[in-house]
CSV table of C-alpha atoms in Angstrom, one decimal:
chain,number,residue,atom,x,y,z
J,1,UNK,CA,28.1,26.9,-71.0
J,2,UNK,CA,27.9,24.4,-68.8
J,3,UNK,CA,25.1,21.8,-68.8
J,4,UNK,CA,22.0,22.1,-67.0
J,5,UNK,CA,19.6,19.8,-65.7
J,6,UNK,CA,15.9,20.7,-65.3
J,7,UNK,CA,13.8,18.1,-63.7
J,8,UNK,CA,10.0,18.2,-65.1
J,9,UNK,CA,8.0,15.1,-63.4
J,10,UNK,CA,8.5,12.6,-61.1
J,11,UNK,CA,6.8,9.3,-61.5
J,12,UNK,CA,4.7,9.0,-58.7
J,13,UNK,CA,5.0,5.1,-58.1
J,14,UNK,CA,8.8,5.1,-58.6
J,15,UNK,CA,11.8,7.0,-58.5
J,16,UNK,CA,11.9,7.5,-62.5
J,17,UNK,CA,12.0,10.7,-63.5
J,18,UNK,CA,11.5,13.3,-66.9
J,19,UNK,CA,13.6,15.9,-67.5
J,20,UNK,CA,15.7,18.1,-70.0
J,21,UNK,CA,19.1,18.3,-70.5
J,22,UNK,CA,20.4,21.7,-71.7
J,23,UNK,CA,23.9,21.4,-73.5
J,24,UNK,CA,25.7,23.6,-76.1
J,25,UNK,CA,24.6,22.0,-79.0
J,26,UNK,CA,20.3,21.4,-77.8
J,27,UNK,CA,18.0,20.8,-74.9
J,28,UNK,CA,17.4,17.0,-74.6
J,29,UNK,CA,14.6,15.2,-72.9
J,30,UNK,CA,15.8,12.7,-70.4
J,31,UNK,CA,15.7,9.7,-69.8
J,32,UNK,CA,18.1,9.0,-72.6
J,33,UNK,CA,19.9,6.5,-75.0
J,34,UNK,CA,23.4,7.5,-75.7
J,35,UNK,CA,24.9,5.6,-78.9
J,36,UNK,CA,28.8,5.1,-78.4
J,37,UNK,CA,31.0,6.3,-81.1
J,38,UNK,CA,34.6,5.2,-79.8
J,39,UNK,CA,36.9,6.6,-82.7
J,40,UNK,CA,34.1,10.0,-83.0
J,41,UNK,CA,32.0,7.7,-85.5
J,42,UNK,CA,29.1,5.6,-84.7
J,43,UNK,CA,29.7,2.4,-86.2
J,44,UNK,CA,28.6,2.4,-90.3
J,45,UNK,CA,26.6,5.3,-89.8
J,46,UNK,CA,26.5,9.3,-90.4
J,47,UNK,CA,26.2,12.1,-88.0
J,48,UNK,CA,22.8,12.7,-90.3
J,49,UNK,CA,21.7,9.1,-89.7
J,50,UNK,CA,22.7,9.1,-85.9
J,51,UNK,CA,20.1,12.4,-85.8
J,52,UNK,CA,17.2,10.9,-87.7
J,53,UNK,CA,17.0,8.6,-85.7
J,54,UNK,CA,16.2,10.7,-82.7
J,55,UNK,CA,19.9,10.6,-80.8
J,56,UNK,CA,20.8,13.5,-79.0
J,57,UNK,CA,24.2,13.1,-76.9
J,58,UNK,CA,26.6,10.5,-78.2
J,59,UNK,CA,29.8,9.2,-77.2
J,60,UNK,CA,33.3,9.1,-78.0
J,61,UNK,CA,35.9,7.5,-76.2
J,62,UNK,CA,39.3,9.5,-75.0
J,63,UNK,CA,41.6,6.3,-74.8
J,64,UNK,CA,41.0,5.6,-78.5
J,65,UNK,CA,41.0,9.4,-79.7
J,66,UNK,CA,44.0,9.9,-77.7
J,67,UNK,CA,46.0,7.2,-79.9
J,68,UNK,CA,44.2,7.9,-82.8
J,69,UNK,CA,44.2,10.7,-84.1
J,70,UNK,CA,45.6,12.4,-81.3
J,71,UNK,CA,44.0,15.4,-78.7
J,72,UNK,CA,46.1,18.1,-80.6
J,73,UNK,CA,45.0,17.3,-84.3
J,74,UNK,CA,41.4,17.1,-82.9
J,75,UNK,CA,42.3,20.3,-81.5
J,76,UNK,CA,43.5,22.0,-84.5
J,77,UNK,CA,40.1,20.8,-86.5
J,78,UNK,CA,38.5,23.4,-84.1
J,79,UNK,CA,36.9,20.4,-81.8
J,80,UNK,CA,35.6,17.3,-81.9
J,81,UNK,CA,32.2,18.9,-83.1
J,82,UNK,CA,33.5,20.4,-86.0
J,83,UNK,CA,36.7,17.3,-86.4
J,84,UNK,CA,33.3,14.7,-87.1
J,85,UNK,CA,31.3,17.1,-88.5
J,86,UNK,CA,28.3,16.8,-85.5
J,87,UNK,CA,26.2,19.5,-84.0
J,88,UNK,CA,24.7,17.6,-81.2
J,89,UNK,CA,26.2,17.2,-77.7
J,90,UNK,CA,29.1,14.6,-77.4
J,91,UNK,CA,30.3,13.3,-73.9
J,92,UNK,CA,33.9,11.7,-74.0
J,93,UNK,CA,34.5,9.1,-71.0
J,94,UNK,CA,38.2,8.8,-69.7
J,95,UNK,CA,39.3,6.1,-71.5
J,96,UNK,CA,39.5,4.3,-67.7
J,97,UNK,CA,37.4,1.3,-68.7
J,98,UNK,CA,39.6,0.7,-71.7
J,99,UNK,CA,42.9,1.1,-69.9
J,100,UNK,CA,41.4,-1.2,-67.1
J,101,UNK,CA,40.9,-4.0,-69.6
J,102,UNK,CA,44.4,-3.4,-70.7
J,103,UNK,CA,46.3,-3.5,-67.6
J,104,UNK,CA,47.2,-7.1,-66.9
J,105,UNK,CA,48.3,-7.1,-63.7
J,106,UNK,CA,46.2,-4.7,-61.7
J,107,UNK,CA,48.1,-4.8,-58.8
J,108,UNK,CA,51.7,-3.7,-60.6
J,109,UNK,CA,49.9,-1.7,-63.1
J,110,UNK,CA,47.3,0.5,-61.7
J,111,UNK,CA,49.4,2.6,-59.0
J,112,UNK,CA,48.5,6.0,-57.4
J,113,UNK,CA,49.9,8.2,-60.0
J,114,UNK,CA,48.3,6.1,-62.7
J,115,UNK,CA,47.9,3.2,-65.0
J,116,UNK,CA,50.4,1.7,-67.0
J,117,UNK,CA,49.4,-0.5,-70.0
J,118,UNK,CA,50.4,-1.3,-73.5
J,119,UNK,CA,49.0,0.4,-76.6
J,120,UNK,CA,46.3,-1.7,-78.4
J,121,UNK,CA,47.6,-0.9,-81.8
J,122,UNK,CA,51.7,-1.4,-81.5
J,123,UNK,CA,52.3,-3.0,-77.7
J,124,UNK,CA,53.8,0.2,-76.8
J,125,UNK,CA,54.0,1.2,-73.3
J,126,UNK,CA,51.5,3.9,-72.2
J,127,UNK,CA,51.0,5.8,-68.9
J,128,UNK,CA,47.5,7.5,-68.7
J,129,UNK,CA,47.0,10.1,-65.2
J,130,UNK,CA,43.7,11.8,-64.3
J,131,UNK,CA,45.3,14.9,-65.2
J,132,UNK,CA,46.3,13.6,-68.6
J,133,UNK,CA,42.6,12.3,-69.2
J,134,UNK,CA,41.5,15.5,-68.5
J,135,UNK,CA,44.2,17.4,-70.4
J,136,UNK,CA,42.3,15.0,-73.5
J,137,UNK,CA,39.3,15.9,-73.0
J,138,UNK,CA,39.3,19.3,-72.7
J,139,UNK,CA,41.1,19.6,-76.0
J,140,UNK,CA,38.5,17.2,-77.4
J,141,UNK,CA,36.1,20.0,-76.4
J,142,UNK,CA,33.2,17.9,-75.5
J,143,UNK,CA,30.5,19.0,-73.9
J,144,UNK,CA,30.7,16.7,-71.1
J,145,UNK,CA,34.1,14.5,-70.0
J,146,UNK,CA,34.2,12.3,-67.5
J,147,UNK,CA,36.8,11.8,-64.5
J,148,UNK,CA,39.2,9.3,-64.6
J,149,UNK,CA,38.3,6.1,-62.6
J,150,UNK,CA,38.8,2.4,-62.0
J,151,UNK,CA,36.0,0.3,-63.1
J,152,UNK,CA,36.3,-2.5,-60.5
J,153,UNK,CA,36.0,-6.0,-61.8
J,154,UNK,CA,33.7,-8.5,-60.1
J,155,UNK,CA,33.9,-9.8,-58.5
J,156,UNK,CA,36.4,-8.4,-56.5
J,157,UNK,CA,36.9,-8.4,-52.5
J,158,UNK,CA,35.9,-6.0,-50.1
J,159,UNK,CA,39.3,-4.7,-49.4
J,160,UNK,CA,40.2,-4.3,-53.1
J,161,UNK,CA,37.0,-2.2,-54.1
J,162,UNK,CA,37.8,-0.4,-50.8
J,163,UNK,CA,41.3,0.7,-52.1
J,164,UNK,CA,40.1,1.1,-55.6
J,165,UNK,CA,36.9,3.2,-54.7
J,166,UNK,CA,39.3,5.5,-52.7
J,167,UNK,CA,42.1,6.2,-55.1
J,168,UNK,CA,38.9,6.6,-57.4
J,169,UNK,CA,37.9,9.7,-55.1
J,170,UNK,CA,41.6,11.0,-54.8
J,171,UNK,CA,41.9,10.8,-58.9
J,172,UNK,CA,38.4,12.9,-59.2
J,173,UNK,CA,39.9,15.4,-57.3
J,174,UNK,CA,43.2,15.5,-59.0
J,175,UNK,CA,40.8,15.8,-62.3
J,176,UNK,CA,38.7,18.2,-61.1
J,177,UNK,CA,41.5,20.5,-60.0
J,178,UNK,CA,43.0,20.5,-63.5
J,179,UNK,CA,40.3,20.9,-65.4
J,180,UNK,CA,40.1,23.8,-67.3
J,181,UNK,CA,37.3,24.0,-70.3
J,182,UNK,CA,34.6,26.6,-69.5
J,183,UNK,CA,32.2,25.3,-72.2
J,184,UNK,CA,32.9,21.5,-71.2
J,185,UNK,CA,31.2,20.3,-67.9
J,186,UNK,CA,32.6,17.2,-65.9
J,187,UNK,CA,30.7,14.5,-64.2
J,188,UNK,CA,32.3,12.7,-61.3
J,189,UNK,CA,32.0,8.7,-61.1
J,190,UNK,CA,30.8,6.9,-58.4
J,191,UNK,CA,32.4,3.1,-58.2
J,192,UNK,CA,32.0,0.8,-54.8
J,193,UNK,CA,31.8,-2.6,-56.3
J,194,UNK,CA,28.7,-4.5,-54.4
J,195,UNK,CA,29.2,-3.5,-51.6
J,196,UNK,CA,26.3,-1.0,-49.9
J,197,UNK,CA,28.7,0.8,-47.6
J,198,UNK,CA,31.3,1.7,-50.2
J,199,UNK,CA,28.9,2.8,-53.1
J,200,UNK,CA,27.1,4.9,-50.1
J,201,UNK,CA,30.9,6.6,-49.4
J,202,UNK,CA,31.7,6.8,-52.6
J,203,UNK,CA,28.6,8.8,-53.7
J,204,UNK,CA,28.6,11.2,-50.5
J,205,UNK,CA,32.5,12.2,-51.4
J,206,UNK,CA,31.8,12.5,-55.0
J,207,UNK,CA,28.8,14.7,-54.4
J,208,UNK,CA,30.9,17.1,-51.8
J,209,UNK,CA,33.3,17.8,-55.0
J,210,UNK,CA,30.3,19.3,-57.1
J,211,UNK,CA,30.6,18.2,-60.5
J,212,UNK,CA,28.1,19.0,-63.0
J,213,UNK,CA,26.8,15.4,-62.9
J,214,UNK,CA,26.9,12.1,-61.7
J,215,UNK,CA,27.9,8.5,-62.7
J,216,UNK,CA,27.3,5.3,-61.7
J,217,UNK,CA,30.0,3.1,-62.7
J,218,UNK,CA,31.7,-0.4,-62.1
J,219,UNK,CA,27.9,-2.2,-63.5
J,220,UNK,CA,27.3,-4.8,-66.6
J,221,UNK,CA,31.1,-6.0,-65.5
J,222,UNK,CA,30.2,-9.6,-65.3
J,223,UNK,CA,27.7,-10.0,-62.2
J,224,UNK,CA,23.9,-10.8,-62.1
J,225,UNK,CA,20.9,-8.7,-63.2
J,226,UNK,CA,19.8,-8.3,-58.9
J,227,UNK,CA,22.9,-7.3,-58.5
J,228,UNK,CA,23.3,-4.9,-60.8
J,229,UNK,CA,20.0,-2.9,-59.6
J,230,UNK,CA,21.1,-3.3,-56.1
J,231,UNK,CA,24.2,-1.4,-56.9
J,232,UNK,CA,22.4,1.3,-58.6
J,233,UNK,CA,19.9,1.8,-55.6
J,234,UNK,CA,23.1,1.8,-53.6
J,235,UNK,CA,24.6,5.1,-54.9
J,236,UNK,CA,21.2,6.9,-56.4
J,237,UNK,CA,19.9,7.9,-53.3
J,238,UNK,CA,22.9,10.1,-52.5
J,239,UNK,CA,23.3,11.8,-55.6
J,240,UNK,CA,21.5,15.1,-55.8
J,241,UNK,CA,17.9,15.8,-57.8
J,242,UNK,CA,19.1,18.7,-59.7
J,243,UNK,CA,21.8,17.3,-61.5
J,244,UNK,CA,21.8,14.5,-64.6
J,245,UNK,CA,22.3,11.0,-63.2
J,246,UNK,CA,24.1,8.4,-66.0
J,247,UNK,CA,24.7,4.8,-65.9
J,248,UNK,CA,27.6,3.8,-68.2
J,249,UNK,CA,27.7,1.0,-70.2
J,250,UNK,CA,24.5,0.1,-70.2
J,251,UNK,CA,22.4,-0.9,-73.4
J,252,UNK,CA,20.0,-4.2,-72.7
J,253,UNK,CA,17.0,-3.0,-72.9
J,254,UNK,CA,15.2,-4.4,-69.7
J,255,UNK,CA,18.1,-3.0,-68.0
J,256,UNK,CA,17.2,0.2,-69.3
J,257,UNK,CA,13.8,0.2,-68.2
J,258,UNK,CA,15.0,-1.0,-64.7
J,259,UNK,CA,17.2,1.9,-64.2
J,260,UNK,CA,14.4,4.4,-65.4
J,261,UNK,CA,12.6,3.2,-62.4
J,262,UNK,CA,15.7,3.7,-59.9
J,263,UNK,CA,15.8,7.7,-61.1
J,264,UNK,CA,18.4,6.8,-63.8
J,265,UNK,CA,18.5,9.5,-66.9
J,266,UNK,CA,21.3,8.7,-69.1
J,267,UNK,CA,22.8,5.5,-70.7
J,268,UNK,CA,25.0,4.2,-73.1
J,269,UNK,CA,26.2,1.0,-74.5
J,270,UNK,CA,28.0,-0.2,-77.9
J,271,UNK,CA,25.5,-3.2,-77.6
J,272,UNK,CA,22.8,-2.4,-80.2
J,273,UNK,CA,26.0,-1.3,-83.1
J,274,UNK,CA,27.7,-4.4,-81.9
J,275,UNK,CA,24.9,-7.2,-82.2
J,276,UNK,CA,24.4,-5.8,-85.3
J,277,UNK,CA,27.2,-6.5,-86.9
J,278,UNK,CA,26.7,-10.1,-85.9
J,279,UNK,CA,23.4,-9.8,-87.5
J,280,UNK,CA,21.3,-9.5,-84.1
J,281,UNK,CA,18.0,-7.1,-83.9
J,282,UNK,CA,16.2,-6.4,-81.0
J,283,UNK,CA,12.5,-6.5,-81.4
J,284,UNK,CA,8.9,-6.3,-79.2
J,285,UNK,CA,9.3,-9.8,-78.3
J,286,UNK,CA,13.3,-9.9,-78.1
J,287,UNK,CA,16.1,-10.6,-79.8
J,288,UNK,CA,16.6,-12.3,-83.1
J,289,UNK,CA,19.2,-13.6,-85.1
J,290,UNK,CA,18.9,-12.6,-88.8
J,291,UNK,CA,21.2,-15.0,-90.2
J,292,UNK,CA,18.3,-17.8,-88.9
J,293,UNK,CA,17.2,-20.0,-91.7
J,294,UNK,CA,13.9,-19.4,-91.1
J,295,UNK,CA,14.1,-15.0,-92.3
J,296,UNK,CA,15.4,-16.4,-95.8
J,297,UNK,CA,11.9,-15.9,-97.8
J,298,UNK,CA,10.9,-13.6,-94.9
J,299,UNK,CA,9.7,-10.2,-96.7
J,300,UNK,CA,8.2,-8.1,-93.8
J,301,UNK,CA,10.2,-5.6,-91.9
J,302,UNK,CA,12.5,-6.5,-88.8
J,303,UNK,CA,9.2,-5.2,-87.4
J,304,UNK,CA,6.0,-4.0,-88.2
J,305,UNK,CA,5.4,-1.0,-86.4
J,306,UNK,CA,9.1,0.0,-86.2
J,307,UNK,CA,9.3,3.3,-88.1
J,308,UNK,CA,13.3,3.5,-88.5
J,309,UNK,CA,14.9,3.9,-92.0
J,310,UNK,CA,15.2,0.2,-92.1
J,311,UNK,CA,12.1,-1.3,-91.5
J,312,UNK,CA,10.4,1.0,-93.7
J,313,UNK,CA,12.4,0.1,-96.6
J,314,UNK,CA,13.8,-3.2,-96.6
J,315,UNK,CA,13.0,-6.9,-95.2
J,316,UNK,CA,14.2,-9.4,-92.8
J,317,UNK,CA,15.1,-11.4,-96.1
J,318,UNK,CA,17.5,-9.0,-97.8
J,319,UNK,CA,19.2,-8.1,-94.6
J,320,UNK,CA,19.6,-11.9,-94.0
J,321,UNK,CA,21.0,-11.9,-97.3
J,322,UNK,CA,23.6,-8.7,-96.6
J,323,UNK,CA,25.2,-10.3,-93.7
J,324,UNK,CA,25.2,-13.9,-94.9
J,325,UNK,CA,27.7,-12.4,-97.8
J,326,UNK,CA,29.4,-10.1,-95.2
J,327,UNK,CA,27.7,-6.8,-97.2
J,328,UNK,CA,28.6,-3.8,-95.0
J,329,UNK,CA,24.8,-2.6,-95.5
J,330,UNK,CA,23.1,-5.2,-93.6
J,331,UNK,CA,25.3,-4.1,-90.6
J,332,UNK,CA,24.4,-0.5,-91.2
J,333,UNK,CA,20.7,-1.5,-91.4
J,334,UNK,CA,20.5,-3.5,-88.4
J,335,UNK,CA,22.7,-0.8,-86.4
J,336,UNK,CA,19.7,1.9,-87.4
J,337,UNK,CA,17.0,-0.2,-86.2
J,338,UNK,CA,18.4,-1.3,-83.3
J,339,UNK,CA,19.7,1.9,-82.1
J,340,UNK,CA,16.4,3.7,-83.0
J,341,UNK,CA,14.5,0.5,-80.7
J,342,UNK,CA,16.6,2.1,-77.8
J,343,UNK,CA,15.7,5.7,-78.4
J,344,UNK,CA,12.1,4.7,-79.0
J,345,UNK,CA,12.3,2.6,-75.9
J,346,UNK,CA,13.3,6.0,-73.6
J,347,UNK,CA,10.8,8.1,-75.8
J,348,UNK,CA,8.1,5.4,-74.6
J,349,UNK,CA,9.8,5.5,-71.2
J,350,UNK,CA,9.2,9.1,-71.0
J,351,UNK,CA,5.5,9.2,-72.0
J,352,UNK,CA,5.0,6.6,-69.2
J,353,UNK,CA,6.6,9.1,-66.3
J,354,UNK,CA,4.5,11.4,-67.5
J,355,UNK,CA,1.2,9.4,-67.2
J,356,UNK,CA,2.9,7.7,-64.0
J,357,UNK,CA,1.9,4.3,-65.2
J,358,UNK,CA,5.5,2.9,-66.1
J,359,UNK,CA,5.5,-0.2,-63.8
J,360,UNK,CA,2.2,-1.0,-66.0
J,361,UNK,CA,4.8,0.0,-69.5
J,362,UNK,CA,6.9,-2.6,-67.8
J,363,UNK,CA,5.0,-5.1,-67.1
J,364,UNK,CA,3.7,-5.4,-70.8
J,365,UNK,CA,7.1,-4.9,-72.1
J,366,UNK,CA,8.5,-7.9,-70.6
J,367,UNK,CA,5.5,-9.9,-71.4
J,368,UNK,CA,6.3,-9.3,-75.0
J,369,UNK,CA,9.9,-9.2,-74.6
J,370,UNK,CA,10.3,-12.4,-72.7
J,371,UNK,CA,7.8,-14.2,-75.3
J,372,UNK,CA,10.3,-15.6,-77.6
J,373,UNK,CA,7.5,-17.7,-79.2
J,374,UNK,CA,6.5,-15.2,-80.9
J,375,UNK,CA,9.2,-13.9,-83.0
């Protein structure tokens, strides 16, 4: 079946909203944070651990799975859910972001037909089109597939952003025309760079194509926070209220709060697992680096009030030892904590929406999170 979004509460002071996302693999509350499992796995964690943390929808990456092990292999396995043994919902991105990071000459490599680039694995020449991206995602059989788009770099000239936005709309139509999976939903992506009129144009024209949900793309690509929030504001007012809204590639706690206040339902980012591998942890009082010498004899959990497995069973001193010794278990424990921190954040935001006090929640969160002296 196609996913369905059910709006249950509008927060009276902001555009924040609480709802339910109905999928083939369960119903999940929104706003939600979605961990990223690029290669059909959340790095260092099992599917069972991901569900225990409280995650519902997770991500996998079309580009990486297209190259390894190949879409046909995943299809023969029975689809991505069976291949990776995950019985929750899965969203696959289009591969566009990875492709554009690999396309060296944007003017030459990005054409109307698609994108030329070199494989990050063996350097071979590859060509990805909107049609091929959708074909691969249909074979992967995720619950939600994404349209193929260009993630406009920041900064970009108005002329470049305009041409790219118009091409992304043409690519979206081409992808939708060949989409062929009744059990899968397809999201459109709003682009437009930092320009209000282009964001409005992209949102209106994308909505006309009647996708199952809508994403705001091209944020968190080097712009300042004020610009990022404007990008959201410029687009979201034109998106339908009865379909989910997804802000792509955003996982900073403050950005999640700001996105929710602006009406976003879904977020994803590699941040919690990436910073974990470098010894960093989210806490109520900001990020900490567990490698800091002051934690060598700190026999308390990462956070005293955290209900995650890591905080229930292990201390900062032990986790620091693991990270300094380059033991994978340390990255696992920090990844569990960081993902749980963000899922718990969205749980708290859902409560704040229902109680109409999300601005007070934001103020309280910011007062603590920005007070690094308490760490």
